[in-house]
Amino acid sequence: LKAGWNDLVLPFDQAASNGLNKTKINFFRLYNIAADPNLMYTMKVSDVKIIRMEDTLKMPSHYTGNMLFQQNKPIVLTGTAGAGHTIDAAIYNGSDQIASASATAAADKSWSVSLPAMKGGYTKYTIKIRDNGEEAKTLENVVIGEQWLASGQSNMEYYLERDPEGHDMIVNGPHDEYIRAFLMPFSPDGNLPSGNVPYEPKDSVKSGHWVTGEDGASLGQMSAIAYHFAVKLRQELDVPVGILNTD
């Protein structure tokens, strides 16, 4: 636990398999072992709910903070939630709402919301998604620009940190926050190279996440070719550039 409010999820379904009757829960205790046994603190618990985890809103791993959406194309958000749930999405510039849209989760729990297309630029947006009126997911530091897919074999895979110019950039800069990269593990299932590679397309990739050009250490795992390509596009197009690093 950290200072301030914390969101906790307790896996009651696992406990139910061991004989727990969820309908008869009237109290529970939270334990936090402090590093300093003499430390005294106060804990308050509020807004306690018992919900079906399979009905909670979920989105594929490529929907995270720091992501980039393709300019001049609709901003499409997808995921799953309880069948019949109302999903609301809105994009904000600071506290100003720019656009919003809604959808209803289908019988198979899938949903898709499309926000209007936007021009590329250096404004940092926040996208908020609500599930039946309750805030369920927030994407921060989102930008609009050019998005490209980088994929290939060993030449494309060659890491930026192994490139002399790339290694110097990681250590000394410049670090461009408007270069974005979605980094994927070697295996789409998140395993080591000897692990399984799925035959069918995946909606989500374990450990996949977006980083910015300010995170030089993480960017070192990006394709060197793709990074230099992104730098060139930034100079020529004057918009943020995002790379889907899938080599």
PDB file of C-alpha atoms in Angstrom:
ATOM      1  CA  LEU A   1       0.000   0.000   0.000  1.00  0.00           C
ATOM      2  CA  LYS A   2       1.097   3.571  -0.652  1.00  0.00           C
ATOM      3  CA  ALA A   3       0.150   6.851   1.008  1.00  0.00           C
ATOM      4  CA  GLY A   4      -3.262   8.094  -0.087  1.00  0.00           C
ATOM      5  CA  TRP A   5      -6.114   6.065  -1.545  1.00  0.00           C
ATOM      6  CA  ASN A   6      -5.452   2.579  -2.871  1.00  0.00           C
ATOM      7  CA  ASP A   7      -7.707   0.405  -5.023  1.00  0.00           C
ATOM      8  CA  LEU A   8      -7.675  -3.221  -3.888  1.00  0.00           C
ATOM      9  CA  VAL A   9      -9.163  -6.266  -5.586  1.00  0.00           C
ATOM     10  CA  LEU A  10      -9.799  -9.314  -3.383  1.00  0.00           C
ATOM     11  CA  PRO A  11     -10.222 -12.595  -5.344  1.00  0.00           C
ATOM     12  CA  PHE A  12     -13.316 -13.900  -3.551  1.00  0.00           C
ATOM     13  CA  ASP A  13     -14.008 -16.333  -6.378  1.00  0.00           C
ATOM     14  CA  GLN A  14     -10.856 -18.257  -5.443  1.00  0.00           C
ATOM     15  CA  ALA A  15     -11.904 -18.308  -1.800  1.00  0.00           C
ATOM     16  CA  ALA A  16     -15.374 -19.497  -2.810  1.00  0.00           C
ATOM     17  CA  SER A  17     -13.834 -22.671  -4.196  1.00  0.00           C
ATOM     18  CA  ASN A  18     -12.612 -23.345  -0.650  1.00  0.00           C
ATOM     19  CA  GLY A  19     -16.063 -23.047   0.895  1.00  0.00           C
ATOM     20  CA  LEU A  20     -16.525 -19.282   1.310  1.00  0.00           C
ATOM     21  CA  ASN A  21     -20.175 -18.203   1.078  1.00  0.00           C
ATOM     22  CA  LYS A  22     -19.984 -14.712  -0.456  1.00  0.00           C
ATOM     23  CA  THR A  23     -23.606 -13.961   0.420  1.00  0.00           C
ATOM     24  CA  LYS A  24     -22.794 -14.082   4.140  1.00  0.00           C
ATOM     25  CA  ILE A  25     -19.767 -11.744   4.214  1.00  0.00           C
ATOM     26  CA  ASN A  26     -20.324  -8.975   6.772  1.00  0.00           C
ATOM     27  CA  PHE A  27     -16.736  -7.936   7.550  1.00  0.00           C
ATOM     28  CA  PHE A  28     -13.133  -8.538   6.511  1.00  0.00           C
ATOM     29  CA  ARG A  29      -9.725  -7.387   7.703  1.00  0.00           C
ATOM     30  CA  LEU A  30      -6.841  -5.829   5.792  1.00  0.00           C
ATOM     31  CA  TYR A  31      -3.281  -6.393   7.009  1.00  0.00           C
ATOM     32  CA  ASN A  32      -0.288  -4.315   5.964  1.00  0.00           C
ATOM     33  CA  ILE A  33       3.117  -5.243   7.398  1.00  0.00           C
ATOM     34  CA  ALA A  34       5.105  -2.034   7.921  1.00  0.00           C
ATOM     35  CA  ALA A  35       8.875  -1.988   7.492  1.00  0.00           C
ATOM     36  CA  ASP A  36       9.089  -0.095  10.789  1.00  0.00           C
ATOM     37  CA  PRO A  37       7.203  -2.043  13.527  1.00  0.00           C
ATOM     38  CA  ASN A  38       6.865   1.187  15.546  1.00  0.00           C
ATOM     39  CA  LEU A  39       5.130   3.018  12.711  1.00  0.00           C
ATOM     40  CA  MET A  40       1.538   4.022  13.495  1.00  0.00           C
ATOM     41  CA  TYR A  41      -0.938   4.914  10.781  1.00  0.00           C
ATOM     42  CA  THR A  42      -4.668   5.189  10.239  1.00  0.00           C
ATOM     43  CA  MET A  43      -6.514   3.279   7.541  1.00  0.00           C
ATOM     44  CA  LYS A  44     -10.028   4.024   6.344  1.00  0.00           C
ATOM     45  CA  VAL A  45     -11.999   1.713   4.081  1.00  0.00           C
ATOM     46  CA  SER A  46     -14.862   2.996   1.944  1.00  0.00           C
ATOM     47  CA  ASP A  47     -16.850   2.225  -1.201  1.00  0.00           C
ATOM     48  CA  VAL A  48     -16.672  -1.542  -0.694  1.00  0.00           C
ATOM     49  CA  LYS A  49     -18.395  -3.574  -3.390  1.00  0.00           C
ATOM     50  CA  ILE A  50     -18.601  -7.231  -4.289  1.00  0.00           C
ATOM     51  CA  ILE A  51     -18.667  -7.573  -8.049  1.00  0.00           C
ATOM     52  CA  ARG A  52     -18.297 -10.235 -10.698  1.00  0.00           C
ATOM     53  CA  MET A  53     -14.741  -9.858 -11.998  1.00  0.00           C
ATOM     54  CA  GLU A  54     -15.724 -11.289 -15.369  1.00  0.00           C
ATOM     55  CA  ASP A  55     -18.089  -8.317 -15.805  1.00  0.00           C
ATOM     56  CA  THR A  56     -15.505  -5.622 -15.055  1.00  0.00           C
ATOM     57  CA  LEU A  57     -14.312  -3.473 -17.934  1.00  0.00           C
ATOM     58  CA  LYS A  58     -11.140  -4.729 -19.595  1.00  0.00           C
ATOM     59  CA  MET A  59      -9.157  -3.372 -22.547  1.00  0.00           C
ATOM     60  CA  PRO A  60      -6.333  -4.862 -24.623  1.00  0.00           C
ATOM     61  CA  SER A  61      -2.787  -4.114 -23.459  1.00  0.00           C
ATOM     62  CA  HIS A  62      -2.133  -1.552 -26.203  1.00  0.00           C
ATOM     63  CA  TYR A  63      -4.553   0.869 -24.503  1.00  0.00           C
ATOM     64  CA  THR A  64      -2.270   2.490 -21.918  1.00  0.00           C
ATOM     65  CA  GLY A  65      -0.960   5.883 -20.957  1.00  0.00           C
ATOM     66  CA  ASN A  66       1.657   7.431 -23.299  1.00  0.00           C
ATOM     67  CA  MET A  67      -0.014   5.898 -26.357  1.00  0.00           C
ATOM     68  CA  LEU A  68      -0.341   7.553 -29.758  1.00  0.00           C
ATOM     69  CA  PHE A  69      -3.384   7.438 -32.038  1.00  0.00           C
ATOM     70  CA  GLN A  70      -3.167   7.856 -35.812  1.00  0.00           C
ATOM     71  CA  GLN A  71      -4.028  11.382 -36.908  1.00  0.00           C
ATOM     72  CA  ASN A  72      -7.043  12.026 -39.153  1.00  0.00           C
ATOM     73  CA  LYS A  73      -8.521   8.614 -38.281  1.00  0.00           C
ATOM     74  CA  PRO A  74     -11.291   7.863 -35.764  1.00  0.00           C
ATOM     75  CA  ILE A  75     -10.008   7.085 -32.259  1.00  0.00           C
ATOM     76  CA  VAL A  76     -11.325   3.564 -31.735  1.00  0.00           C
ATOM     77  CA  LEU A  77     -11.484   2.087 -28.234  1.00  0.00           C
ATOM     78  CA  THR A  78     -12.398  -1.570 -27.679  1.00  0.00           C
ATOM     79  CA  GLY A  79     -12.703  -4.016 -24.831  1.00  0.00           C
ATOM     80  CA  THR A  80     -15.062  -6.207 -22.842  1.00  0.00           C
ATOM     81  CA  ALA A  81     -17.504  -5.558 -19.995  1.00  0.00           C
ATOM     82  CA  GLY A  82     -20.694  -7.032 -18.587  1.00  0.00           C
ATOM     83  CA  ALA A  83     -23.284  -7.724 -21.276  1.00  0.00           C
ATOM     84  CA  GLY A  84     -25.643  -4.755 -21.530  1.00  0.00           C
ATOM     85  CA  HIS A  85     -23.291  -2.396 -19.690  1.00  0.00           C
ATOM     86  CA  THR A  86     -23.170   1.183 -20.969  1.00  0.00           C
ATOM     87  CA  ILE A  87     -19.647   2.261 -21.912  1.00  0.00           C
ATOM     88  CA  ASP A  88     -18.912   5.991 -22.127  1.00  0.00           C
ATOM     89  CA  ALA A  89     -15.640   7.414 -23.428  1.00  0.00           C
ATOM     90  CA  ALA A  90     -14.481  11.024 -23.498  1.00  0.00           C
ATOM     91  CA  ILE A  91     -11.258  12.778 -24.499  1.00  0.00           C
ATOM     92  CA  TYR A  92     -10.044  15.820 -22.575  1.00  0.00           C
ATOM     93  CA  ASN A  93      -7.554  18.616 -23.095  1.00  0.00           C
ATOM     94  CA  GLY A  94      -6.861  19.451 -19.480  1.00  0.00           C
ATOM     95  CA  SER A  95     -10.294  19.895 -17.895  1.00  0.00           C
ATOM     96  CA  ASP A  96     -12.005  20.658 -21.225  1.00  0.00           C
ATOM     97  CA  GLN A  97     -13.929  17.801 -22.791  1.00  0.00           C
ATOM     98  CA  ILE A  98     -13.217  17.645 -26.529  1.00  0.00           C
ATOM     99  CA  ALA A  99     -15.486  14.785 -27.600  1.00  0.00           C
ATOM    100  CA  SER A 100     -17.407  11.827 -26.207  1.00  0.00           C
ATOM    101  CA  ALA A 101     -19.190   8.699 -27.397  1.00  0.00           C
ATOM    102  CA  SER A 102     -21.084   5.741 -25.939  1.00  0.00           C
ATOM    103  CA  ALA A 103     -21.776   2.095 -26.695  1.00  0.00           C
ATOM    104  CA  THR A 104     -23.480  -0.912 -25.135  1.00  0.00           C
ATOM    105  CA  ALA A 105     -21.590  -4.115 -24.423  1.00  0.00           C
ATOM    106  CA  ALA A 106     -22.946  -6.942 -26.595  1.00  0.00           C
ATOM    107  CA  ALA A 107     -24.085 -10.370 -25.443  1.00  0.00           C
ATOM    108  CA  ASP A 108     -20.513 -11.658 -25.883  1.00  0.00           C
ATOM    109  CA  LYS A 109     -19.377  -8.725 -23.637  1.00  0.00           C
ATOM    110  CA  SER A 110     -17.463  -6.982 -26.431  1.00  0.00           C
ATOM    111  CA  TRP A 111     -17.815  -3.241 -27.011  1.00  0.00           C
ATOM    112  CA  SER A 112     -16.336  -0.608 -29.304  1.00  0.00           C
ATOM    113  CA  VAL A 113     -16.459   3.183 -29.003  1.00  0.00           C
ATOM    114  CA  SER A 114     -15.284   5.559 -31.721  1.00  0.00           C
ATOM    115  CA  LEU A 115     -14.258   9.158 -31.014  1.00  0.00           C
ATOM    116  CA  PRO A 116     -13.902  11.677 -33.875  1.00  0.00           C
ATOM    117  CA  ALA A 117     -10.722  11.874 -35.942  1.00  0.00           C
ATOM    118  CA  MET A 118      -8.260  14.582 -34.862  1.00  0.00           C
ATOM    119  CA  LYS A 119      -5.264  16.343 -36.401  1.00  0.00           C
ATOM    120  CA  GLY A 120      -1.796  15.524 -35.147  1.00  0.00           C
ATOM    121  CA  GLY A 121      -0.106  17.943 -32.784  1.00  0.00           C
ATOM    122  CA  TYR A 122       1.640  18.410 -29.476  1.00  0.00           C
ATOM    123  CA  THR A 123      -1.382  18.582 -27.187  1.00  0.00           C
ATOM    124  CA  LYS A 124      -1.388  15.882 -24.515  1.00  0.00           C
ATOM    125  CA  TYR A 125      -4.841  14.427 -24.001  1.00  0.00           C
ATOM    126  CA  THR A 126      -6.541  12.310 -21.343  1.00  0.00           C
ATOM    127  CA  ILE A 127      -9.114   9.672 -22.275  1.00  0.00           C
ATOM    128  CA  LYS A 128     -11.558   8.462 -19.629  1.00  0.00           C
ATOM    129  CA  ILE A 129     -13.716   5.358 -19.989  1.00  0.00           C
ATOM    130  CA  ARG A 130     -16.720   4.735 -17.742  1.00  0.00           C
ATOM    131  CA  ASP A 131     -18.563   1.476 -17.191  1.00  0.00           C
ATOM    132  CA  ASN A 132     -22.209   1.992 -16.193  1.00  0.00           C
ATOM    133  CA  GLY A 133     -21.366   5.501 -15.049  1.00  0.00           C
ATOM    134  CA  GLU A 134     -18.314   4.570 -12.967  1.00  0.00           C
ATOM    135  CA  GLU A 135     -14.813   5.545 -14.045  1.00  0.00           C
ATOM    136  CA  ALA A 136     -13.100   2.318 -15.108  1.00  0.00           C
ATOM    137  CA  LYS A 137      -9.938   3.284 -17.010  1.00  0.00           C
ATOM    138  CA  THR A 138      -7.941   6.446 -17.696  1.00  0.00           C
ATOM    139  CA  LEU A 139      -5.357   6.888 -20.445  1.00  0.00           C
ATOM    140  CA  GLU A 140      -3.050   9.822 -19.730  1.00  0.00           C
ATOM    141  CA  ASN A 141      -0.410  11.626 -21.784  1.00  0.00           C
ATOM    142  CA  VAL A 142      -2.047  10.546 -25.058  1.00  0.00           C
ATOM    143  CA  VAL A 143      -0.978  12.248 -28.294  1.00  0.00           C
ATOM    144  CA  ILE A 144      -2.183  12.259 -31.906  1.00  0.00           C
ATOM    145  CA  GLY A 145       0.254  11.839 -34.785  1.00  0.00           C
ATOM    146  CA  GLU A 146       1.699   9.330 -37.245  1.00  0.00           C
ATOM    147  CA  GLN A 147       1.619   5.656 -36.276  1.00  0.00           C
ATOM    148  CA  TRP A 148       3.742   3.065 -38.059  1.00  0.00           C
ATOM    149  CA  LEU A 149       4.238  -0.688 -37.732  1.00  0.00           C
ATOM    150  CA  ALA A 150       7.823  -1.992 -37.504  1.00  0.00           C
ATOM    151  CA  SER A 151       8.232  -5.726 -38.052  1.00  0.00           C
ATOM    152  CA  GLY A 152      10.839  -8.019 -39.551  1.00  0.00           C
ATOM    153  CA  GLN A 153      13.699 -10.355 -38.786  1.00  0.00           C
ATOM    154  CA  SER A 154      17.203  -9.791 -37.397  1.00  0.00           C
ATOM    155  CA  ASN A 155      17.972  -6.491 -39.153  1.00  0.00           C
ATOM    156  CA  MET A 156      14.732  -4.946 -37.925  1.00  0.00           C
ATOM    157  CA  GLU A 157      15.095  -6.545 -34.511  1.00  0.00           C
ATOM    158  CA  TYR A 158      18.560  -5.040 -33.920  1.00  0.00           C
ATOM    159  CA  TYR A 159      18.126  -3.107 -30.667  1.00  0.00           C
ATOM    160  CA  LEU A 160      18.696   0.621 -30.417  1.00  0.00           C
ATOM    161  CA  GLU A 161      20.979   0.117 -27.400  1.00  0.00           C
ATOM    162  CA  ARG A 162      23.380  -1.881 -29.622  1.00  0.00           C
ATOM    163  CA  ASP A 163      23.611   0.931 -32.155  1.00  0.00           C
ATOM    164  CA  PRO A 164      26.466   3.401 -31.343  1.00  0.00           C
ATOM    165  CA  GLU A 165      24.318   6.464 -32.068  1.00  0.00           C
ATOM    166  CA  GLY A 166      21.390   4.945 -30.243  1.00  0.00           C
ATOM    167  CA  HIS A 167      23.456   4.083 -27.174  1.00  0.00           C
ATOM    168  CA  ASP A 168      24.784   7.649 -27.056  1.00  0.00           C
ATOM    169  CA  MET A 169      21.225   8.978 -27.287  1.00  0.00           C
ATOM    170  CA  ILE A 170      20.088   6.735 -24.426  1.00  0.00           C
ATOM    171  CA  VAL A 171      22.918   8.003 -22.214  1.00  0.00           C
ATOM    172  CA  ASN A 172      23.193  11.647 -23.239  1.00  0.00           C
ATOM    173  CA  GLY A 173      19.993  12.529 -25.127  1.00  0.00           C
ATOM    174  CA  PRO A 174      18.298  14.214 -26.807  1.00  0.00           C
ATOM    175  CA  HIS A 175      15.190  12.518 -25.411  1.00  0.00           C
ATOM    176  CA  ASP A 176      12.134  13.343 -27.515  1.00  0.00           C
ATOM    177  CA  GLU A 177       8.893  12.852 -25.567  1.00  0.00           C
ATOM    178  CA  TYR A 178       6.913  12.969 -28.821  1.00  0.00           C
ATOM    179  CA  ILE A 179       8.426   9.748 -30.096  1.00  0.00           C
ATOM    180  CA  ARG A 180       6.242   6.949 -28.767  1.00  0.00           C
ATOM    181  CA  ALA A 181       6.796   3.208 -29.012  1.00  0.00           C
ATOM    182  CA  PHE A 182       4.622   0.228 -28.192  1.00  0.00           C
ATOM    183  CA  LEU A 183       7.074  -2.425 -27.015  1.00  0.00           C
ATOM    184  CA  MET A 184       6.184  -6.106 -27.279  1.00  0.00           C
ATOM    185  CA  PRO A 185       8.012  -9.097 -25.785  1.00  0.00           C
ATOM    186  CA  PHE A 186       9.857 -11.448 -28.108  1.00  0.00           C
ATOM    187  CA  SER A 187       6.966 -13.896 -27.910  1.00  0.00           C
ATOM    188  CA  PRO A 188       3.406 -12.523 -28.150  1.00  0.00           C
ATOM    189  CA  ASP A 189       2.441 -14.803 -25.267  1.00  0.00           C
ATOM    190  CA  GLY A 190       4.996 -13.071 -23.055  1.00  0.00           C
ATOM    191  CA  ASN A 191       7.222 -16.139 -22.780  1.00  0.00           C
ATOM    192  CA  LEU A 192      10.908 -16.603 -23.511  1.00  0.00           C
ATOM    193  CA  PRO A 193      11.950 -17.256 -27.140  1.00  0.00           C
ATOM    194  CA  SER A 194      11.523 -20.967 -26.452  1.00  0.00           C
ATOM    195  CA  GLY A 195       7.918 -20.389 -25.401  1.00  0.00           C
ATOM    196  CA  ASN A 196       4.755 -20.815 -27.415  1.00  0.00           C
ATOM    197  CA  VAL A 197       3.892 -18.540 -30.323  1.00  0.00           C
ATOM    198  CA  PRO A 198       0.119 -18.331 -30.924  1.00  0.00           C
ATOM    199  CA  TYR A 199      -1.280 -19.361 -34.288  1.00  0.00           C
ATOM    200  CA  GLU A 200      -4.346 -17.124 -34.039  1.00  0.00           C
ATOM    201  CA  PRO A 201      -4.379 -13.291 -33.730  1.00  0.00           C
ATOM    202  CA  LYS A 202      -4.370 -11.979 -30.167  1.00  0.00           C
ATOM    203  CA  ASP A 203      -6.471  -9.092 -28.853  1.00  0.00           C
ATOM    204  CA  SER A 204      -3.923  -8.381 -26.143  1.00  0.00           C
ATOM    205  CA  VAL A 205      -0.189  -8.944 -25.689  1.00  0.00           C
ATOM    206  CA  LYS A 206       1.210  -9.799 -22.279  1.00  0.00           C
ATOM    207  CA  SER A 207       3.697  -7.166 -21.064  1.00  0.00           C
ATOM    208  CA  GLY A 208       3.071  -4.956 -24.097  1.00  0.00           C
ATOM    209  CA  HIS A 209       3.227  -1.272 -23.152  1.00  0.00           C
ATOM    210  CA  TRP A 210       3.800   2.226 -24.528  1.00  0.00           C
ATOM    211  CA  VAL A 211       6.896   4.284 -23.696  1.00  0.00           C
ATOM    212  CA  THR A 212       7.990   7.799 -24.621  1.00  0.00           C
ATOM    213  CA  GLY A 213      11.299   8.991 -26.016  1.00  0.00           C
ATOM    214  CA  GLU A 214      12.110  10.341 -22.561  1.00  0.00           C
ATOM    215  CA  ASP A 215      12.450   6.761 -21.292  1.00  0.00           C
ATOM    216  CA  GLY A 216      15.815   6.051 -22.876  1.00  0.00           C
ATOM    217  CA  ALA A 217      16.391   2.787 -20.997  1.00  0.00           C
ATOM    218  CA  SER A 218      13.130   1.244 -22.255  1.00  0.00           C
ATOM    219  CA  LEU A 219      13.603   2.704 -25.713  1.00  0.00           C
ATOM    220  CA  GLY A 220      16.886   0.811 -25.916  1.00  0.00           C
ATOM    221  CA  GLN A 221      14.809  -2.340 -26.549  1.00  0.00           C
ATOM    222  CA  MET A 222      13.251  -0.728 -29.620  1.00  0.00           C
ATOM    223  CA  SER A 223      14.341  -1.505 -33.173  1.00  0.00           C
ATOM    224  CA  ALA A 224      17.226   0.816 -34.108  1.00  0.00           C
ATOM    225  CA  ILE A 225      15.917   1.110 -37.677  1.00  0.00           C
ATOM    226  CA  ALA A 226      12.442   1.987 -36.431  1.00  0.00           C
ATOM    227  CA  TYR A 227      13.779   4.606 -34.018  1.00  0.00           C
ATOM    228  CA  HIS A 228      15.851   6.433 -36.643  1.00  0.00           C
ATOM    229  CA  PHE A 229      12.872   6.211 -39.012  1.00  0.00           C
ATOM    230  CA  ALA A 230      10.712   7.876 -36.342  1.00  0.00           C
ATOM    231  CA  VAL A 231      13.300  10.643 -35.806  1.00  0.00           C
ATOM    232  CA  LYS A 232      13.324  11.350 -39.550  1.00  0.00           C
ATOM    233  CA  LEU A 233       9.531  11.484 -39.740  1.00  0.00           C
ATOM    234  CA  ARG A 234       9.417  13.830 -36.736  1.00  0.00           C
ATOM    235  CA  GLN A 235      11.727  16.228 -38.550  1.00  0.00           C
ATOM    236  CA  GLU A 236       9.814  16.106 -41.827  1.00  0.00           C
ATOM    237  CA  LEU A 237       6.183  16.003 -40.627  1.00  0.00           C
ATOM    238  CA  ASP A 238       6.429  17.995 -37.378  1.00  0.00           C
ATOM    239  CA  VAL A 239       3.979  15.769 -35.498  1.00  0.00           C
ATOM    240  CA  PRO A 240       4.406  13.066 -32.847  1.00  0.00           C
ATOM    241  CA  VAL A 241       5.408   9.665 -34.250  1.00  0.00           C
ATOM    242  CA  GLY A 242       4.500   6.306 -32.759  1.00  0.00           C
ATOM    243  CA  ILE A 243       6.054   2.948 -33.623  1.00  0.00           C
ATOM    244  CA  LEU A 244       4.375  -0.397 -33.025  1.00  0.00           C
ATOM    245  CA  ASN A 245       7.582  -2.339 -32.333  1.00  0.00           C
ATOM    246  CA  THR A 246       6.626  -5.933 -33.190  1.00  0.00           C
ATOM    247  CA  ASP A 247       9.843  -7.373 -34.608  1.00  0.00           C
TER     248      ASP A 247
END
